[in-house]
Structures are given as C-alpha cells and as structure tokens.
Amino acid sequence: MLPDPVTVAAAAPTPSLVLAVVRSDGYGSERVDTGANGYTVIINHSKGKTGNRHYVKITQTKNATDPYSGLTKSVACSCSFSIARPPFGFTDAEVVALAKALTDFRDDSEVTTAKLLTFQS
C-alpha cells in the first residue's frame, strides 16, 4: 500500500497535493486532495488471463462559467495512465522503463501534451 497521504510537490501551475485515501480495497484506492484543490486520484489493479492491468487516473473538478448559459457549473477533466503486463516476458525494470519511455515521449518537445490536445499525431 502506498503511504497515506501521498504528497506530491508543487509543479507550476499545479499546487502541492496531499492525496489522502478515502476508499481502499484489494483492487485499488481512491484518494482526494486534502487541500481542497479539487483533485482526485483513482488507482485500480486487475488480474486477467492475458496478464495484469494497472490503471491510474487523476481528475480535477472545478467551477466554471458555461459560455452558453452564463451559469456556473461544476466541471471535471481527467487524465489516465494504464499498464497492461503479460504474465511473463517482462521484468519489473522493463515495465518501469517502458512507462518512463511513454512519459518521456509525451514530454518530448516535438510531441508535448499541448500538441496532443490539438489532435497532432
């Protein structure tokens, strides 16, 4: 089990997050930011006949003005990361390296999350 809470250092524009467990079972957990910044993290693990799956999702909820109605509404945006590992053939270190390669690819100056948001591929 990860520590409770998990503290994530601030990285502008995201504030420091202190994510405390609000739900936990043998298959994962849900954590909520104790600083009332609107962040939630969900972690799920599942075992299947083709291997294991590990899923992490972060969601931010905030109030925003609907440009069509002018009303303030609660809206949420989420990002996720999933690892599907076969039952054999990959060591922990190889899976860690593959996950790092994904974040490195996403963070590369030729790719970037901003470019992905504009449907570049």
Tab-separated table of N, CA, C and O in Angstrom:
chain	number	residue	atom	x	y	z
A	1	MET	N	0.841	-1.184	0.000
A	1	MET	CA	0.000	0.000	0.000
A	1	MET	C	0.881	1.240	0.000
A	1	MET	O	1.887	1.297	0.700
A	2	LEU	N	0.496	2.206	-0.793
A	2	LEU	CA	1.200	3.480	-0.803
A	2	LEU	C	0.982	4.186	0.529
A	2	LEU	O	0.003	3.911	1.227
A	3	PRO	N	1.862	5.124	0.875
A	3	PRO	CA	1.643	5.850	2.130
A	3	PRO	C	0.343	6.645	2.087
A	3	PRO	O	-0.157	6.987	1.018
A	4	ASP	N	-0.189	6.922	3.255
A	4	ASP	CA	-1.407	7.729	3.360
A	4	ASP	C	-1.127	8.876	4.322
A	4	ASP	O	-0.895	8.633	5.496
A	5	PRO	N	-1.096	10.092	3.817
A	5	PRO	CA	-1.364	10.512	2.441
A	5	PRO	C	-0.110	10.457	1.581
A	5	PRO	O	0.998	10.343	2.089
A	6	VAL	N	-0.317	10.579	0.248
A	6	VAL	CA	0.776	10.759	-0.694
A	6	VAL	C	0.900	12.258	-0.938
A	6	VAL	O	-0.093	12.925	-1.220
A	7	THR	N	2.107	12.793	-0.793
A	7	THR	CA	2.339	14.214	-1.015
A	7	THR	C	3.104	14.400	-2.312
A	7	THR	O	4.152	13.793	-2.512
A	8	VAL	N	2.554	15.219	-3.204
A	8	VAL	CA	3.170	15.495	-4.499
A	8	VAL	C	3.619	16.953	-4.485
A	8	VAL	O	2.809	17.848	-4.226
A	9	ALA	N	4.897	17.175	-4.758
A	9	ALA	CA	5.444	18.534	-4.749
A	9	ALA	C	4.775	19.402	-5.805
A	9	ALA	O	4.359	18.916	-6.855
A	10	ALA	N	4.687	20.676	-5.512
A	10	ALA	CA	4.117	21.631	-6.461
A	10	ALA	C	4.969	21.684	-7.713
A	10	ALA	O	6.197	21.608	-7.649
A	11	ALA	N	4.318	21.786	-8.865
A	11	ALA	CA	4.981	21.954	-10.155
A	11	ALA	C	4.079	22.885	-10.951
A	11	ALA	O	3.065	22.448	-11.484
A	12	ALA	N	4.427	24.167	-10.975
A	12	ALA	CA	3.571	25.203	-11.556
A	12	ALA	C	2.950	24.742	-12.862
A	12	ALA	O	3.630	24.136	-13.675
A	13	PRO	N	1.667	24.932	-13.067
A	13	PRO	CA	0.726	25.683	-12.231
A	13	PRO	C	0.010	24.838	-11.185
A	13	PRO	O	-0.836	25.349	-10.465
A	14	THR	N	0.364	23.555	-11.052
A	14	THR	CA	-0.297	22.684	-10.080
A	14	THR	C	0.267	22.930	-8.689
A	14	THR	O	1.487	22.932	-8.511
A	15	PRO	N	-0.620	23.140	-7.701
A	15	PRO	CA	-0.126	23.333	-6.329
A	15	PRO	C	0.358	22.019	-5.736
A	15	PRO	O	0.153	20.948	-6.317
A	16	SER	N	0.984	22.088	-4.594
A	16	SER	CA	1.345	20.877	-3.866
A	16	SER	C	0.067	20.118	-3.547
A	16	SER	O	-0.937	20.722	-3.156
A	17	LEU	N	0.092	18.807	-3.734
A	17	LEU	CA	-1.089	17.987	-3.487
A	17	LEU	C	-0.812	17.020	-2.344
A	17	LEU	O	0.243	16.382	-2.308
A	18	VAL	N	-1.757	16.929	-1.431
A	18	VAL	CA	-1.706	15.941	-0.354
A	18	VAL	C	-2.921	15.057	-0.569
A	18	VAL	O	-4.055	15.459	-0.311
A	19	LEU	N	-2.679	13.849	-1.090
A	19	LEU	CA	-3.745	12.945	-1.526
A	19	LEU	C	-3.968	11.846	-0.487
A	19	LEU	O	-3.158	10.932	-0.343
A	20	ALA	N	-5.089	11.964	0.243
A	20	ALA	CA	-5.411	11.031	1.312
A	20	ALA	C	-6.417	9.989	0.834
A	20	ALA	O	-7.314	10.286	0.040
A	21	VAL	N	-6.282	8.778	1.345
A	21	VAL	CA	-7.166	7.670	0.975
A	21	VAL	C	-8.574	7.927	1.518
A	21	VAL	O	-8.749	8.229	2.699
A	22	VAL	N	-9.576	7.803	0.624
A	22	VAL	CA	-10.976	7.879	1.040
A	22	VAL	C	-11.684	6.538	0.817
A	22	VAL	O	-12.749	6.304	1.367
A	23	ARG	N	-11.072	5.686	-0.012
A	23	ARG	CA	-11.625	4.351	-0.278
A	23	ARG	C	-10.475	3.450	-0.673
A	23	ARG	O	-9.590	3.838	-1.430
A	24	SER	N	-10.484	2.223	-0.144
A	24	SER	CA	-9.422	1.277	-0.485
A	24	SER	C	-9.963	-0.143	-0.345
A	24	SER	O	-10.738	-0.432	0.559
A	25	ASP	N	-9.554	-1.005	-1.274
A	25	ASP	CA	-9.871	-2.425	-1.178
A	25	ASP	C	-8.700	-3.180	-1.785
A	25	ASP	O	-7.674	-2.600	-2.093
A	26	GLY	N	-8.833	-4.451	-1.969
A	26	GLY	CA	-7.745	-5.254	-2.504
A	26	GLY	C	-7.434	-4.992	-3.963
A	26	GLY	O	-6.474	-5.528	-4.500
A	27	TYR	N	-8.250	-4.157	-4.623
A	27	TYR	CA	-8.086	-3.924	-6.051
A	27	TYR	C	-7.665	-2.499	-6.391
A	27	TYR	O	-7.461	-2.187	-7.551
A	28	GLY	N	-7.550	-1.623	-5.383
A	28	GLY	CA	-7.148	-0.263	-5.669
A	28	GLY	C	-7.564	0.701	-4.582
A	28	GLY	O	-7.943	0.306	-3.479
A	29	SER	N	-7.489	1.995	-4.932
A	29	SER	CA	-7.824	3.020	-3.953
A	29	SER	C	-8.299	4.287	-4.652
A	29	SER	O	-8.088	4.480	-5.850
A	30	GLU	N	-8.954	5.128	-3.849
A	30	GLU	CA	-9.330	6.466	-4.295
A	30	GLU	C	-8.763	7.431	-3.281
A	30	GLU	O	-8.881	7.229	-2.071
A	31	ARG	N	-8.125	8.491	-3.784
A	31	ARG	CA	-7.508	9.495	-2.920
A	31	ARG	C	-8.023	10.872	-3.304
A	31	ARG	O	-8.237	11.144	-4.481
A	32	VAL	N	-8.198	11.722	-2.305
A	32	VAL	CA	-8.691	13.075	-2.528
A	32	VAL	C	-7.687	14.058	-1.939
A	32	VAL	O	-7.131	13.820	-0.858
A	33	ASP	N	-7.474	15.168	-2.642
A	33	ASP	CA	-6.565	16.205	-2.167
A	33	ASP	C	-7.150	16.881	-0.932
A	33	ASP	O	-8.260	17.415	-0.974
A	34	THR	N	-6.404	16.862	0.162
A	34	THR	CA	-6.880	17.457	1.413
A	34	THR	C	-6.805	18.977	1.392
A	34	THR	O	-7.358	19.626	2.268
A	35	GLY	N	-6.150	19.542	0.394
A	35	GLY	CA	-6.026	20.995	0.291
A	35	GLY	C	-7.194	21.642	-0.432
A	35	GLY	O	-7.152	22.832	-0.736
A	36	ALA	N	-8.241	20.874	-0.731
A	36	ALA	CA	-9.452	21.377	-1.392
A	36	ALA	C	-9.149	22.017	-2.740
A	36	ALA	O	-9.773	22.997	-3.129
A	37	ASN	N	-8.188	21.431	-3.465
A	37	ASN	CA	-7.850	21.930	-4.804
A	37	ASN	C	-8.652	21.233	-5.895
A	37	ASN	O	-8.480	21.520	-7.073
A	38	GLY	N	-9.506	20.267	-5.522
A	38	GLY	CA	-10.373	19.599	-6.486
A	38	GLY	C	-9.765	18.403	-7.192
A	38	GLY	O	-10.295	17.947	-8.199
A	39	TYR	N	-8.661	17.862	-6.679
A	39	TYR	CA	-8.005	16.722	-7.327
A	39	TYR	C	-8.406	15.407	-6.664
A	39	TYR	O	-8.519	15.316	-5.446
A	40	THR	N	-8.587	14.379	-7.498
A	40	THR	CA	-8.855	13.017	-7.043
A	40	THR	C	-7.988	12.080	-7.868
A	40	THR	O	-7.819	12.294	-9.070
A	41	VAL	N	-7.431	11.062	-7.236
A	41	VAL	CA	-6.643	10.047	-7.942
A	41	VAL	C	-7.279	8.690	-7.674
A	41	VAL	O	-7.587	8.351	-6.531
A	42	ILE	N	-7.484	7.928	-8.739
A	42	ILE	CA	-8.007	6.561	-8.628
A	42	ILE	C	-6.952	5.609	-9.172
A	42	ILE	O	-6.403	5.835	-10.257
A	43	ILE	N	-6.671	4.563	-8.403
A	43	ILE	CA	-5.734	3.518	-8.809
A	43	ILE	C	-6.488	2.201	-8.790
A	43	ILE	O	-7.140	1.876	-7.798
A	44	ASN	N	-6.438	1.444	-9.905
A	44	ASN	CA	-7.083	0.129	-9.991
A	44	ASN	C	-6.072	-0.900	-10.479
A	44	ASN	O	-5.242	-0.598	-11.333
A	45	HIS	N	-6.186	-2.097	-9.949
A	45	HIS	CA	-5.368	-3.223	-10.388
A	45	HIS	C	-6.310	-4.383	-10.685
A	45	HIS	O	-7.261	-4.618	-9.946
A	46	SER	N	-6.042	-5.112	-11.767
A	46	SER	CA	-6.853	-6.287	-12.070
A	46	SER	C	-5.968	-7.373	-12.668
A	46	SER	O	-4.973	-7.085	-13.326
A	47	LYS	N	-6.351	-8.605	-12.394
A	47	LYS	CA	-5.635	-9.754	-12.929
A	47	LYS	C	-6.531	-10.431	-13.949
A	47	LYS	O	-7.720	-10.613	-13.717
A	48	GLY	N	-5.950	-10.791	-15.087
A	48	GLY	CA	-6.709	-11.465	-16.125
A	48	GLY	C	-5.914	-12.604	-16.711
A	48	GLY	O	-4.734	-12.764	-16.415
A	49	LYS	N	-6.539	-13.358	-17.593
A	49	LYS	CA	-5.832	-14.495	-18.158
A	49	LYS	C	-4.749	-14.090	-19.137
A	49	LYS	O	-3.848	-14.858	-19.421
A	50	THR	N	-4.802	-12.862	-19.643
A	50	THR	CA	-3.748	-12.399	-20.557
A	50	THR	C	-2.722	-11.533	-19.839
A	50	THR	O	-1.848	-10.971	-20.476
A	51	GLY	N	-2.839	-11.394	-18.520
A	51	GLY	CA	-1.869	-10.613	-17.752
A	51	GLY	C	-2.545	-9.677	-16.781
A	51	GLY	O	-3.759	-9.705	-16.595
A	52	ASN	N	-1.747	-8.841	-16.166
A	52	ASN	CA	-2.241	-7.906	-15.166
A	52	ASN	C	-2.370	-6.507	-15.756
A	52	ASN	O	-1.614	-6.128	-16.654
A	53	ARG	N	-3.317	-5.732	-15.224
A	53	ARG	CA	-3.555	-4.368	-15.689
A	53	ARG	C	-3.500	-3.436	-14.494
A	53	ARG	O	-4.080	-3.723	-13.441
A	54	HIS	N	-2.793	-2.324	-14.658
A	54	HIS	CA	-2.655	-1.325	-13.612
A	54	HIS	C	-3.062	0.018	-14.221
A	54	HIS	O	-2.548	0.405	-15.267
A	55	TYR	N	-3.980	0.697	-13.572
A	55	TYR	CA	-4.591	1.899	-14.134
A	55	TYR	C	-4.534	3.018	-13.106
A	55	TYR	O	-4.876	2.821	-11.936
A	56	VAL	N	-4.103	4.199	-13.543
A	56	VAL	CA	-4.056	5.374	-12.679
A	56	VAL	C	-4.758	6.512	-13.400
A	56	VAL	O	-4.491	6.767	-14.578
A	57	LYS	N	-5.675	7.180	-12.692
A	57	LYS	CA	-6.391	8.317	-13.273
A	57	LYS	C	-6.407	9.463	-12.281
A	57	LYS	O	-6.673	9.264	-11.099
A	58	ILE	N	-6.104	10.661	-12.775
A	58	ILE	CA	-6.216	11.867	-11.955
A	58	ILE	C	-7.324	12.723	-12.545
A	58	ILE	O	-7.430	12.853	-13.770
A	59	THR	N	-8.161	13.266	-11.672
A	59	THR	CA	-9.276	14.106	-12.084
A	59	THR	C	-9.205	15.418	-11.315
A	59	THR	O	-8.919	15.415	-10.113
A	60	GLN	N	-9.461	16.510	-12.005
A	60	GLN	CA	-9.598	17.803	-11.344
A	60	GLN	C	-11.013	18.310	-11.592
A	60	GLN	O	-11.475	18.335	-12.739
A	61	THR	N	-11.685	18.699	-10.528
A	61	THR	CA	-13.033	19.246	-10.611
A	61	THR	C	-12.980	20.705	-10.165
A	61	THR	O	-12.311	21.027	-9.178
A	62	LYS	N	-13.678	21.550	-10.910
A	62	LYS	CA	-13.725	22.968	-10.533
A	62	LYS	C	-15.023	23.577	-11.037
A	62	LYS	O	-15.727	22.983	-11.854
A	63	ASN	N	-15.323	24.766	-10.559
A	63	ASN	CA	-16.481	25.519	-11.029
A	63	ASN	C	-16.042	26.403	-12.189
A	63	ASN	O	-14.997	27.041	-12.121
A	64	ALA	N	-16.852	26.421	-13.236
A	64	ALA	CA	-16.549	27.239	-14.415
A	64	ALA	C	-17.847	27.799	-14.970
A	64	ALA	O	-18.924	27.209	-14.794
A	65	THR	N	-17.727	28.932	-15.655
A	65	THR	CA	-18.898	29.572	-16.251
A	65	THR	C	-19.179	28.963	-17.609
A	65	THR	O	-18.308	28.934	-18.484
A	66	ASP	N	-20.399	28.463	-17.787
A	66	ASP	CA	-20.839	27.913	-19.064
A	66	ASP	C	-21.000	29.086	-20.035
A	66	ASP	O	-21.799	29.983	-19.784
A	67	PRO	N	-20.241	29.092	-21.150
A	67	PRO	CA	-20.306	30.231	-22.071
A	67	PRO	C	-21.649	30.350	-22.794
A	67	PRO	O	-21.964	31.401	-23.338
A	68	TYR	N	-22.446	29.275	-22.785
A	68	TYR	CA	-23.727	29.301	-23.481
A	68	TYR	C	-24.862	29.813	-22.594
A	68	TYR	O	-25.726	30.551	-23.040
A	69	SER	N	-24.833	29.405	-21.308
A	69	SER	CA	-25.921	29.808	-20.414
A	69	SER	C	-25.522	30.920	-19.450
A	69	SER	O	-26.381	31.550	-18.860
A	70	GLY	N	-24.220	31.103	-19.268
A	70	GLY	CA	-23.748	32.085	-18.295
A	70	GLY	C	-23.798	31.572	-16.867
A	70	GLY	O	-23.430	32.288	-15.940
A	71	LEU	N	-24.243	30.324	-16.667
A	71	LEU	CA	-24.348	29.742	-15.328
A	71	LEU	C	-23.024	29.106	-14.913
A	71	LEU	O	-22.282	28.584	-15.745
A	72	THR	N	-22.741	29.141	-13.633
A	72	THR	CA	-21.563	28.480	-13.096
A	72	THR	C	-21.910	27.023	-12.825
A	72	THR	O	-22.916	26.720	-12.183
A	73	LYS	N	-21.071	26.141	-13.361
A	73	LYS	CA	-21.309	24.707	-13.222
A	73	LYS	C	-20.033	24.011	-12.779
A	73	LYS	O	-18.932	24.481	-13.060
A	74	SER	N	-20.205	22.864	-12.142
A	74	SER	CA	-19.073	22.027	-11.777
A	74	SER	C	-18.670	21.222	-13.012
A	74	SER	O	-19.508	20.577	-13.647
A	75	VAL	N	-17.386	21.266	-13.360
A	75	VAL	CA	-16.868	20.510	-14.498
A	75	VAL	C	-15.636	19.722	-14.047
A	75	VAL	O	-14.959	20.101	-13.101
A	76	ALA	N	-15.353	18.623	-14.740
A	76	ALA	CA	-14.213	17.787	-14.385
A	76	ALA	C	-13.429	17.414	-15.634
A	76	ALA	O	-13.998	17.209	-16.701
A	77	CYS	N	-12.114	17.329	-15.481
A	77	CYS	CA	-11.223	16.883	-16.544
A	77	CYS	C	-10.354	15.784	-15.948
A	77	CYS	O	-9.969	15.862	-14.772
A	78	SER	N	-10.057	14.745	-16.737
A	78	SER	CA	-9.234	13.655	-16.213
A	78	SER	C	-8.187	13.216	-17.218
A	78	SER	O	-8.338	13.401	-18.417
A	79	CYS	N	-7.113	12.645	-16.692
A	79	CYS	CA	-6.044	12.046	-17.492
A	79	CYS	C	-5.756	10.691	-16.873
A	79	CYS	O	-5.807	10.526	-15.660
A	80	SER	N	-5.433	9.706	-17.724
A	80	SER	CA	-5.168	8.377	-17.175
A	80	SER	C	-3.927	7.754	-17.791
A	80	SER	O	-3.464	8.149	-18.855
A	81	PHE	N	-3.445	6.739	-17.102
A	81	PHE	CA	-2.247	6.006	-17.477
A	81	PHE	C	-2.527	4.548	-17.159
A	81	PHE	O	-2.909	4.226	-16.044
A	82	SER	N	-2.395	3.678	-18.135
A	82	SER	CA	-2.697	2.260	-17.941
A	82	SER	C	-1.485	1.422	-18.329
A	82	SER	O	-0.820	1.712	-19.319
A	83	ILE	N	-1.211	0.391	-17.543
A	83	ILE	CA	-0.130	-0.541	-17.853
A	83	ILE	C	-0.741	-1.934	-17.965
A	83	ILE	O	-1.358	-2.419	-17.020
A	84	ALA	N	-0.608	-2.559	-19.133
A	84	ALA	CA	-1.084	-3.929	-19.345
A	84	ALA	C	0.138	-4.829	-19.471
A	84	ALA	O	0.872	-4.758	-20.457
A	85	ARG	N	0.368	-5.662	-18.474
A	85	ARG	CA	1.557	-6.501	-18.418
A	85	ARG	C	1.199	-7.963	-18.640
A	85	ARG	O	0.342	-8.509	-17.946
A	86	PRO	N	1.883	-8.618	-19.599
A	86	PRO	CA	1.615	-10.043	-19.813
A	86	PRO	C	2.127	-10.860	-18.626
A	86	PRO	O	2.957	-10.384	-17.855
A	87	PRO	N	1.662	-12.095	-18.495
A	87	PRO	CA	2.052	-12.902	-17.339
A	87	PRO	C	3.536	-13.291	-17.313
A	87	PRO	O	4.041	-13.706	-16.280
A	88	PHE	N	4.235	-13.153	-18.438
A	88	PHE	CA	5.666	-13.468	-18.467
A	88	PHE	C	6.334	-12.652	-19.566
A	88	PHE	O	5.664	-12.082	-20.412
A	89	GLY	N	7.657	-12.589	-19.495
A	89	GLY	CA	8.411	-11.952	-20.568
A	89	GLY	C	8.912	-10.547	-20.271
A	89	GLY	O	9.774	-10.049	-20.994
A	90	PHE	N	8.385	-9.899	-19.245
A	90	PHE	CA	8.819	-8.542	-18.899
A	90	PHE	C	9.125	-8.469	-17.414
A	90	PHE	O	8.271	-8.785	-16.580
A	91	THR	N	10.340	-8.028	-17.081
A	91	THR	CA	10.703	-7.835	-15.680
A	91	THR	C	10.097	-6.522	-15.189
A	91	THR	O	9.652	-5.680	-15.985
A	92	ASP	N	10.091	-6.341	-13.867
A	92	ASP	CA	9.623	-5.072	-13.300
A	92	ASP	C	10.396	-3.910	-13.900
A	92	ASP	O	9.819	-2.885	-14.276
A	93	ALA	N	11.715	-4.051	-13.990
A	93	ALA	CA	12.553	-2.973	-14.523
A	93	ALA	C	12.195	-2.644	-15.967
A	93	ALA	O	12.199	-1.470	-16.364
A	94	GLU	N	11.875	-3.665	-16.761
A	94	GLU	CA	11.495	-3.426	-18.158
A	94	GLU	C	10.157	-2.692	-18.255
A	94	GLU	O	9.977	-1.818	-19.100
A	95	VAL	N	9.222	-3.022	-17.369
A	95	VAL	CA	7.927	-2.326	-17.369
A	95	VAL	C	8.110	-0.884	-16.912
A	95	VAL	O	7.534	0.039	-17.499
A	96	VAL	N	8.926	-0.672	-15.893
A	96	VAL	CA	9.224	0.690	-15.436
A	96	VAL	C	9.852	1.489	-16.568
A	96	VAL	O	9.480	2.645	-16.826
A	97	ALA	N	10.788	0.886	-17.289
A	97	ALA	CA	11.446	1.578	-18.403
A	97	ALA	C	10.445	1.905	-19.515
A	97	ALA	O	10.513	2.981	-20.119
A	98	LEU	N	9.508	0.999	-19.778
A	98	LEU	CA	8.503	1.253	-20.806
A	98	LEU	C	7.580	2.403	-20.393
A	98	LEU	O	7.262	3.284	-21.200
A	99	ALA	N	7.157	2.414	-19.131
A	99	ALA	CA	6.318	3.506	-18.630
A	99	ALA	C	7.068	4.840	-18.704
A	99	ALA	O	6.506	5.865	-19.085
A	100	LYS	N	8.340	4.816	-18.369
A	100	LYS	CA	9.164	6.028	-18.454
A	100	LYS	C	9.302	6.473	-19.902
A	100	LYS	O	9.264	7.671	-20.212
A	101	ALA	N	9.437	5.510	-20.823
A	101	ALA	CA	9.520	5.862	-22.244
A	101	ALA	C	8.249	6.569	-22.704
A	101	ALA	O	8.307	7.514	-23.501
A	102	LEU	N	7.092	6.129	-22.178
A	102	LEU	CA	5.830	6.786	-22.530
A	102	LEU	C	5.801	8.224	-22.030
A	102	LEU	O	5.455	9.140	-22.786
A	103	THR	N	6.163	8.453	-20.780
A	103	THR	CA	6.141	9.831	-20.267
A	103	THR	C	7.215	10.680	-20.950
A	103	THR	O	6.997	11.860	-21.199
A	104	ASP	N	8.363	10.079	-21.269
A	104	ASP	CA	9.398	10.806	-21.999
A	104	ASP	C	8.906	11.190	-23.391
A	104	ASP	O	9.147	12.310	-23.858
A	105	PHE	N	8.217	10.262	-24.073
A	105	PHE	CA	7.653	10.555	-25.391
A	105	PHE	C	6.669	11.716	-25.294
A	105	PHE	O	6.734	12.676	-26.038
A	106	ARG	N	5.737	11.619	-24.325
A	106	ARG	CA	4.730	12.667	-24.156
A	106	ARG	C	5.365	14.016	-23.845
A	106	ARG	O	4.928	15.051	-24.331
A	107	ASP	N	6.444	14.014	-23.055
A	107	ASP	CA	7.080	15.259	-22.635
A	107	ASP	C	8.124	15.777	-23.617
A	107	ASP	O	8.654	16.865	-23.423
A	108	ASP	N	8.426	15.009	-24.668
A	108	ASP	CA	9.399	15.446	-25.660
A	108	ASP	C	8.932	16.739	-26.319
A	108	ASP	O	7.735	16.911	-26.595
A	109	SER	N	9.844	17.642	-26.606
A	109	SER	CA	9.481	18.949	-27.178
A	109	SER	C	8.828	18.823	-28.553
A	109	SER	O	8.105	19.721	-28.976
A	110	GLU	N	9.049	17.702	-29.244
A	110	GLU	CA	8.413	17.511	-30.553
A	110	GLU	C	6.997	16.942	-30.427
A	110	GLU	O	6.246	16.949	-31.396
A	111	VAL	N	6.645	16.447	-29.244
A	111	VAL	CA	5.325	15.856	-29.044
A	111	VAL	C	4.504	16.780	-28.148
A	111	VAL	O	3.639	17.501	-28.628
A	112	THR	N	4.722	16.774	-26.879
A	112	THR	CA	4.074	17.558	-25.822
A	112	THR	C	2.572	17.300	-25.703
A	112	THR	O	1.893	17.003	-26.687
A	113	THR	N	2.103	17.415	-24.488
A	113	THR	CA	0.670	17.273	-24.226
A	113	THR	C	-0.111	18.333	-24.991
A	113	THR	O	-1.183	18.060	-25.527
A	114	ALA	N	0.440	19.542	-25.074
A	114	ALA	CA	-0.255	20.628	-25.781
A	114	ALA	C	-0.502	20.262	-27.238
A	114	ALA	O	-1.579	20.517	-27.775
A	115	LYS	N	0.475	19.642	-27.893
A	115	LYS	CA	0.305	19.253	-29.294
A	115	LYS	C	-0.699	18.106	-29.418
A	115	LYS	O	-1.479	18.066	-30.377
A	116	LEU	N	-0.667	17.168	-28.457
A	116	LEU	CA	-1.631	16.071	-28.498
A	116	LEU	C	-3.055	16.600	-28.370
A	116	LEU	O	-3.978	16.079	-29.006
A	117	LEU	N	-3.244	17.665	-27.579
A	117	LEU	CA	-4.570	18.259	-27.416
A	117	LEU	C	-5.103	18.896	-28.684
A	117	LEU	O	-6.295	19.107	-28.822
A	118	THR	N	-4.189	19.195	-29.630
A	118	THR	CA	-4.615	19.760	-30.912
A	118	THR	C	-4.705	18.673	-31.993
A	118	THR	O	-4.620	18.969	-33.180
A	119	PHE	N	-4.831	17.410	-31.554
A	119	PHE	CA	-5.009	16.247	-32.435
A	119	PHE	C	-3.805	15.970	-33.322
A	119	PHE	O	-3.935	15.326	-34.362
A	120	GLN	N	-2.632	16.429	-32.934
A	120	GLN	CA	-1.427	16.085	-33.687
A	120	GLN	C	-1.013	14.672	-33.316
A	120	GLN	O	-1.133	14.254	-32.176
A	121	SER	N	-0.529	13.927	-34.318
A	121	SER	CA	-0.078	12.568	-34.038
A	121	SER	C	1.038	12.164	-34.990
A	121	SER	O	1.327	12.829	-35.928
